Tab-separated table of C-alpha atoms (C1' of nucleotides) in Angstrom:
chain	number	residue	atom	x	y	z
A	93	MET	CA	261.410	194.094	81.981
A	94	PRO	CA	261.247	196.353	84.959
A	95	GLU	CA	264.635	197.177	86.392
A	96	LEU	CA	265.459	199.981	88.780
A	97	PRO	CA	264.502	202.923	86.502
A	98	GLU	CA	261.181	201.352	85.567
A	99	VAL	CA	260.306	200.535	89.178
A	100	GLU	CA	261.367	204.019	90.263
A	101	THR	CA	259.276	205.593	87.486
A	102	ILE	CA	256.283	203.602	88.702
A	103	ARG	CA	257.030	204.510	92.321
A	104	ARG	CA	257.090	208.213	91.475
A	105	GLY	CA	253.882	207.909	89.516
A	106	LEU	CA	252.159	206.081	92.350
A	107	GLU	CA	253.507	208.385	95.034
A	108	GLY	CA	251.447	211.354	93.866
A	109	GLU	CA	248.334	209.356	93.085
A	110	LEU	CA	248.248	206.842	95.897
A	111	THR	CA	249.650	208.542	98.990
A	112	GLY	CA	246.852	209.217	101.485
A	113	ARG	CA	244.293	207.130	99.561
A	114	ARG	CA	242.297	204.561	101.478
A	115	ILE	CA	242.061	201.007	100.192
A	116	ASP	CA	238.350	200.247	100.222
A	117	GLY	CA	238.330	196.926	98.436
A	118	VAL	CA	240.760	194.064	97.903
A	119	ASP	CA	239.957	191.631	95.119
A	120	TRP	CA	242.709	189.080	95.392
A	121	ARG	CA	242.865	186.048	93.126
A	122	PRO	CA	245.691	184.115	94.697
A	123	ALA	CA	247.730	182.632	91.912
A	124	LYS	CA	250.968	180.856	92.451
A	125	LEU	CA	253.432	183.698	92.301
A	126	ARG	CA	257.125	183.568	93.006
A	127	GLY	CA	258.292	183.825	96.570
A	128	GLY	CA	255.713	181.631	98.242
A	129	PRO	CA	252.575	182.667	100.094
A	130	SER	CA	252.094	186.084	101.655
A	131	PRO	CA	252.701	186.118	105.427
A	132	ARG	CA	249.435	188.057	105.870
A	133	PRO	CA	246.346	187.743	103.655
A	134	LEU	CA	246.202	190.697	101.275
A	135	MET	CA	242.579	191.267	102.319
A	136	GLU	CA	243.922	192.780	105.525
A	137	MET	CA	244.815	195.890	103.538
A	138	GLU	CA	241.167	196.827	103.387
A	139	GLY	CA	240.433	200.034	105.268
A	140	LYS	CA	244.121	201.034	105.498
A	141	ARG	CA	245.548	204.179	104.001
A	142	VAL	CA	248.716	204.442	101.933
A	143	ARG	CA	251.346	206.201	103.985
A	144	GLU	CA	254.428	206.104	101.758
A	145	LEU	CA	255.996	204.513	98.701
A	146	ARG	CA	259.552	203.305	98.872
A	147	ARG	CA	261.776	201.227	96.657
A	148	HIS	CA	264.798	199.028	97.221
A	149	GLY	CA	266.403	197.643	94.094
A	150	LYS	CA	263.514	196.292	92.049
A	151	PHE	CA	261.199	195.922	95.036
A	152	LEU	CA	258.346	198.369	95.566
A	153	LEU	CA	257.416	198.852	99.224
A	154	ILE	CA	254.053	200.367	100.077
A	155	GLY	CA	253.852	201.500	103.687
A	156	LEU	CA	250.297	201.458	105.072
A	157	SER	CA	248.688	203.452	107.875
A	158	ASP	CA	248.967	200.612	110.400
A	159	ARG	CA	252.713	200.305	109.655
A	160	SER	CA	252.256	197.121	107.692
A	161	THR	CA	254.188	196.855	104.418
A	162	PHE	CA	252.841	195.683	101.102
A	163	VAL	CA	255.723	194.411	98.988
A	164	ILE	CA	255.500	194.184	95.210
A	165	HIS	CA	258.048	192.801	92.783
A	166	LEU	CA	257.110	193.031	89.120
A	167	GLY	CA	259.353	190.184	87.985
A	168	MET	CA	259.522	190.085	84.223
A	169	THR	CA	256.014	190.967	83.140
A	170	GLY	CA	254.309	192.466	86.178
A	171	LYS	CA	252.235	195.603	85.629
A	172	LEU	CA	250.578	198.046	88.012
A	173	LEU	CA	247.956	200.151	86.314
A	174	PHE	CA	245.227	202.516	87.382
A	175	ALA	CA	241.844	201.727	85.893
A	176	GLU	CA	238.233	202.738	86.180
A	177	PRO	CA	235.818	200.151	87.573
A	178	GLY	CA	234.270	198.240	84.676
A	179	GLU	CA	237.191	198.943	82.373
A	180	ASP	CA	238.385	195.854	80.478
A	181	GLU	CA	240.804	193.796	82.477
A	182	ARG	CA	244.152	192.558	81.225
A	183	ASP	CA	244.648	188.791	81.192
A	184	HIS	CA	246.362	187.396	84.290
A	185	THR	CA	245.131	190.059	86.661
A	186	HIS	CA	245.928	188.828	90.158
A	187	LEU	CA	244.917	191.761	92.329
A	188	VAL	CA	242.520	194.694	92.097
A	189	LEU	CA	242.608	197.335	94.809
A	190	GLY	CA	239.569	199.578	95.041
A	191	LEU	CA	240.501	203.108	96.138
A	192	ASP	CA	238.467	205.751	97.948
A	193	ASP	CA	238.532	207.976	94.836
A	194	GLU	CA	236.571	205.330	92.904
A	195	ARG	CA	239.586	204.273	90.890
A	196	GLN	CA	241.286	200.908	90.940
A	197	LEU	CA	244.906	199.856	91.014
A	198	ARG	CA	245.396	196.571	89.203
A	199	PHE	CA	248.286	194.143	89.211
A	200	SER	CA	248.686	191.758	86.297
A	201	ASP	CA	251.555	189.397	85.560
A	202	PRO	CA	251.289	186.742	82.826
A	203	ARG	CA	254.536	184.956	83.618
A	204	ARG	CA	254.007	185.081	87.350
A	205	PHE	CA	257.611	185.863	88.146
A	206	GLY	CA	256.323	188.715	90.249
A	207	LEU	CA	255.650	188.752	93.961
A	208	LEU	CA	252.938	190.172	96.228
A	209	LYS	CA	253.392	189.968	99.994
A	210	LEU	CA	251.916	191.726	102.965
A	211	PHE	CA	253.971	191.998	106.139
A	212	GLY	CA	252.313	192.828	109.439
A	213	PRO	CA	252.854	196.095	111.339
A	214	GLY	CA	256.494	196.686	112.168
A	215	LYS	CA	257.615	193.423	110.605
A	216	PRO	CA	260.834	193.392	108.611
A	217	VAL	CA	260.833	192.238	105.008
A	218	PRO	CA	263.018	189.131	104.883
A	219	ASP	CA	263.031	189.137	101.094
A	220	LEU	CA	265.333	192.157	101.359
A	221	ASP	CA	267.631	190.813	104.078
A	222	HIS	CA	270.367	189.724	101.751
A	223	TYR	CA	269.984	192.587	99.308
A	224	GLY	CA	272.932	194.832	98.628
A	225	VAL	CA	273.045	198.614	98.555
A	226	ASP	CA	270.578	200.238	96.195
A	227	ALA	CA	272.320	201.631	93.133
A	228	LEU	CA	270.796	205.091	93.699
A	229	ASP	CA	271.622	205.157	97.412
A	230	PRO	CA	274.198	207.886	98.226
A	231	ALA	CA	276.118	205.162	100.084
A	232	PHE	CA	276.873	203.567	96.714
A	233	THR	CA	280.088	205.465	96.025
A	234	PRO	CA	283.022	204.636	93.735
A	235	ALA	CA	284.920	203.495	96.830
A	236	ALA	CA	282.048	201.188	97.812
A	237	LEU	CA	281.998	199.772	94.298
A	238	GLY	CA	285.752	199.188	94.479
A	239	THR	CA	285.342	197.164	97.663
A	240	LEU	CA	282.559	195.060	96.161
A	241	LEU	CA	284.569	194.417	92.992
A	242	ALA	CA	287.599	193.326	94.985
A	243	GLY	CA	285.505	190.696	96.741
A	244	SER	CA	284.181	188.956	93.641
A	245	GLY	CA	285.717	186.562	91.171
A	246	ALA	CA	282.624	186.542	88.972
A	247	PRO	CA	282.634	188.033	85.474
A	248	LEU	CA	281.674	191.715	85.602
A	249	LYS	CA	278.350	191.029	83.921
A	250	ALA	CA	277.349	188.425	86.521
A	251	PHE	CA	278.660	190.713	89.276
A	252	LEU	CA	276.376	193.563	88.190
A	253	LEU	CA	273.334	191.271	88.041
A	254	ASP	CA	273.964	189.939	91.555
A	255	GLN	CA	271.399	191.782	93.680
A	256	THR	CA	273.122	190.748	96.907
A	257	LYS	CA	276.045	193.005	95.972
A	258	LEU	CA	274.310	195.876	94.206
A	259	ALA	CA	270.524	196.116	94.015
A	260	GLY	CA	268.591	197.375	91.028
A	261	VAL	CA	270.737	196.658	87.973
A	262	GLY	CA	269.321	194.153	85.485
A	263	ASN	CA	270.352	192.948	82.068
A	264	ILE	CA	269.827	196.130	80.065
A	265	TYR	CA	271.684	198.450	82.422
A	266	ALA	CA	274.465	195.965	83.141
A	267	CYS	CA	275.237	195.850	79.410
A	268	GLU	CA	274.967	199.614	78.998
A	269	ALA	CA	277.044	200.430	82.083
A	270	LEU	CA	279.883	198.145	80.968
A	271	TRP	CA	279.831	199.685	77.508
A	272	ARG	CA	279.968	203.198	78.970
A	273	ALA	CA	282.959	202.231	81.095
A	274	GLY	CA	284.734	200.409	78.258
A	275	LEU	CA	284.966	197.223	80.309
A	276	SER	CA	284.533	193.697	79.001
A	277	PRO	CA	281.595	191.797	80.530
A	278	ARG	CA	283.882	188.738	80.667
A	279	ARG	CA	286.533	190.337	82.835
A	280	LYS	CA	286.666	189.013	86.401
A	281	ALA	CA	285.355	191.648	88.804
A	282	ARG	CA	288.442	191.725	90.997
A	283	THR	CA	290.746	192.305	88.007
A	284	THR	CA	289.074	195.622	87.212
A	285	PRO	CA	291.860	198.205	86.945
A	286	LYS	CA	291.757	200.824	89.727
A	287	ALA	CA	291.449	203.552	87.126
A	288	LYS	CA	288.306	201.892	85.763
A	289	VAL	CA	286.341	201.754	89.014
A	290	ALA	CA	285.151	205.359	88.857
A	291	PRO	CA	284.169	205.089	85.160
A	292	LEU	CA	282.167	201.952	85.935
A	293	HIS	CA	280.427	203.704	88.823
A	294	ALA	CA	279.667	206.631	86.514
A	295	GLY	CA	278.491	204.230	83.819
A	296	ILE	CA	276.025	202.543	86.158
A	297	LEU	CA	274.611	205.801	87.518
A	298	GLY	CA	274.639	207.445	84.102
A	299	ALA	CA	272.667	204.638	82.472
A	300	LEU	CA	270.156	204.566	85.334
A	301	HIS	CA	269.686	208.341	85.440
A	302	ASP	CA	269.425	208.690	81.662
A	303	SER	CA	266.758	206.006	81.660
A	304	LEU	CA	264.880	207.660	84.518
A	305	ALA	CA	264.902	210.914	82.573
A	306	ALA	CA	263.366	209.035	79.634
A	307	GLY	CA	260.698	207.411	81.807
A	308	GLY	CA	262.345	204.005	81.686
A	309	SER	CA	262.869	201.499	78.898
A	310	SER	CA	259.866	200.274	77.037
A	311	PHE	CA	260.701	196.711	76.265
A	312	ASN	CA	258.428	193.699	76.652
A	313	ASP	CA	255.630	196.268	76.628
A	314	TYR	CA	256.530	197.901	79.918
A	315	VAL	CA	254.334	200.859	80.842
A	316	ASP	CA	254.178	202.969	83.979
A	317	ALA	CA	251.185	203.235	86.307
A	318	ILE	CA	249.270	205.507	83.963
A	319	GLY	CA	250.116	203.495	80.866
A	320	GLN	CA	252.961	205.670	79.580
A	321	GLU	CA	255.830	204.039	77.739
A	322	GLY	CA	259.435	204.956	78.429
A	323	SER	CA	261.813	205.891	75.635
A	324	PHE	CA	265.220	204.801	76.897
A	325	MET	CA	265.356	201.895	74.431
A	326	MET	CA	265.903	204.556	71.754
A	327	GLU	CA	269.132	205.530	73.491
A	328	VAL	CA	270.793	202.194	74.229
A	329	ALA	CA	274.242	201.724	72.758
A	330	VAL	CA	274.555	197.942	72.712
A	331	PHE	CA	271.533	196.188	74.216
A	332	GLN	CA	269.819	194.031	71.565
A	333	ARG	CA	271.965	195.579	68.850
A	334	GLU	CA	273.930	192.536	67.785
A	335	GLY	CA	275.743	193.155	64.507
A	336	GLU	CA	275.183	196.907	64.546
A	337	PRO	CA	278.163	199.270	64.726
A	338	CYS	CA	279.398	200.388	68.129
A	339	PRO	CA	278.501	204.097	68.542
A	340	ARG	CA	281.994	204.748	69.904
A	341	CYS	CA	284.409	202.819	67.699
A	342	GLY	CA	282.286	201.422	64.881
A	343	GLY	CA	283.168	197.815	65.664
A	344	ALA	CA	280.425	195.208	65.385
A	345	ILE	CA	278.414	194.610	68.562
A	346	ARG	CA	278.466	190.987	69.630
A	347	ARG	CA	275.998	188.872	71.582
A	348	ILE	CA	277.241	186.194	73.960
A	349	VAL	CA	275.530	184.161	76.675
A	350	GLN	CA	276.693	184.512	80.273
A	351	SER	CA	275.025	182.619	83.110
A	352	GLY	CA	272.235	181.784	80.720
A	353	ARG	CA	271.511	185.378	79.697
A	354	SER	CA	272.278	187.489	76.686
A	355	THR	CA	275.125	189.937	76.965
A	356	PHE	CA	275.662	192.581	74.283
A	357	TYR	CA	279.020	194.322	74.036
A	358	CYS	CA	281.674	195.713	71.752
A	359	PRO	CA	284.722	193.403	71.776
A	360	THR	CA	286.814	196.172	70.212
A	361	CYS	CA	286.517	198.910	72.820
A	362	GLN	CA	285.402	196.968	75.905
A	363	ARG	CA	288.468	195.407	77.482
B	239	DA	C1'	282.322	179.824	100.035
B	240	DT	C1'	281.854	180.808	95.381
B	241	DG	C1'	280.203	180.713	90.906
B	242	DA	C1'	277.541	178.214	87.337
B	243	DT	C1'	273.318	176.043	86.093
B	244	DC	C1'	268.508	174.856	86.561
B	245	DT	C1'	263.786	176.176	87.447
B	246	DC	C1'	259.454	178.602	87.524
B	247	DC	C1'	255.886	180.686	83.755
B	248	DT	C1'	253.526	182.439	79.377
B	249	DG	C1'	253.620	184.843	75.049
B	250	DA	C1'	256.037	186.166	70.946
B	251	DG	C1'	258.394	184.957	66.981
B	252	DC	C1'	259.780	181.739	63.615
B	253	DG	C1'	260.109	177.825	60.258
B	254	DC	C1'	257.568	174.588	57.935
C	250	DT	C1'	246.046	178.048	59.861
C	251	DG	C1'	248.457	175.807	63.141
C	252	DC	C1'	251.899	173.120	65.171
C	253	DG	C1'	256.217	172.690	67.651
C	254	DC	C1'	260.228	174.751	68.813
C	255	DT	C1'	263.212	178.439	70.976
C	256	DC	C1'	263.780	182.388	73.552
C	257	DA	C1'	262.971	186.112	77.000
C	258	DG	C1'	264.864	186.695	82.245
C	259	DG	C1'	264.593	187.903	88.210
C	260	DA	C1'	266.035	185.509	91.639
C	261	DG	C1'	265.734	181.358	94.655
C	262	DA	C1'	267.250	176.536	94.687
C	263	DT	C1'	270.530	173.377	93.643
C	264	DC	C1'	274.838	171.640	92.122
C	265	DA	C1'	280.041	171.377	91.314
DNA sequence: ATGATCTCCTGAGCGC
DNA sequence: TGCGCTCAGGAGATCA
């Protein structure tokens, strides 16, 4: 599922290919996606050029020439792929943008947990109002993490998944970051020892950067905008490795369920 | 106010 | 072969 490194990999791939292109056609098949209807009909993108590609957390923000913003969230199974006209379409394709270089950019999302919204020129994006600092933002420092931790009584795993505190970390990287820091996912955030704050910060950034370097995690058949798979799943220490030995201490990796989601960790060296 | 649980949705995997 | 079941999870809504 796309988390920060996957969305950033896609953003980088799109940045080179899409910036400056004009959107000549908008084939929108409005399906019921998450997040309610788009404030502006997506057809209004026709004739606009792509000015910039930004990202906040797992949201992709496409700035257009008239200063409107096209917001994309890939949810669990959303895909953005370049295609040639006439090329076979994936099932559950909800949007096809025709570009002025004769290519298409297609969005498909079988589970429809994704989101497509167009905001008019100069309009803010309310979906991001309550979002926390992006995990790759320079403002996300160890000190900032310490402040956030002190304000939360949630288990560390739930804390890391809470996008209103820190944006971009999902299930894979939450598990990996906690393993790297040697912290139990069950520990209450505000009980994190002072000496463990910097290691947790380093664990989060390390997992995200390592994944970016590998082109993201290919899991649930994630691919980037040109269909490339990422290879970070080869490097994970604990995620989906229940019963396997911990790479650090050899103890058996355990799977538990927290807030309805799988958590993988090593009970021996994560305290 | 905070944290836990439910909900949306489809496809994959599994046992029989 | 196919049926029914469980599971996957981002994030908003709802509940305790």
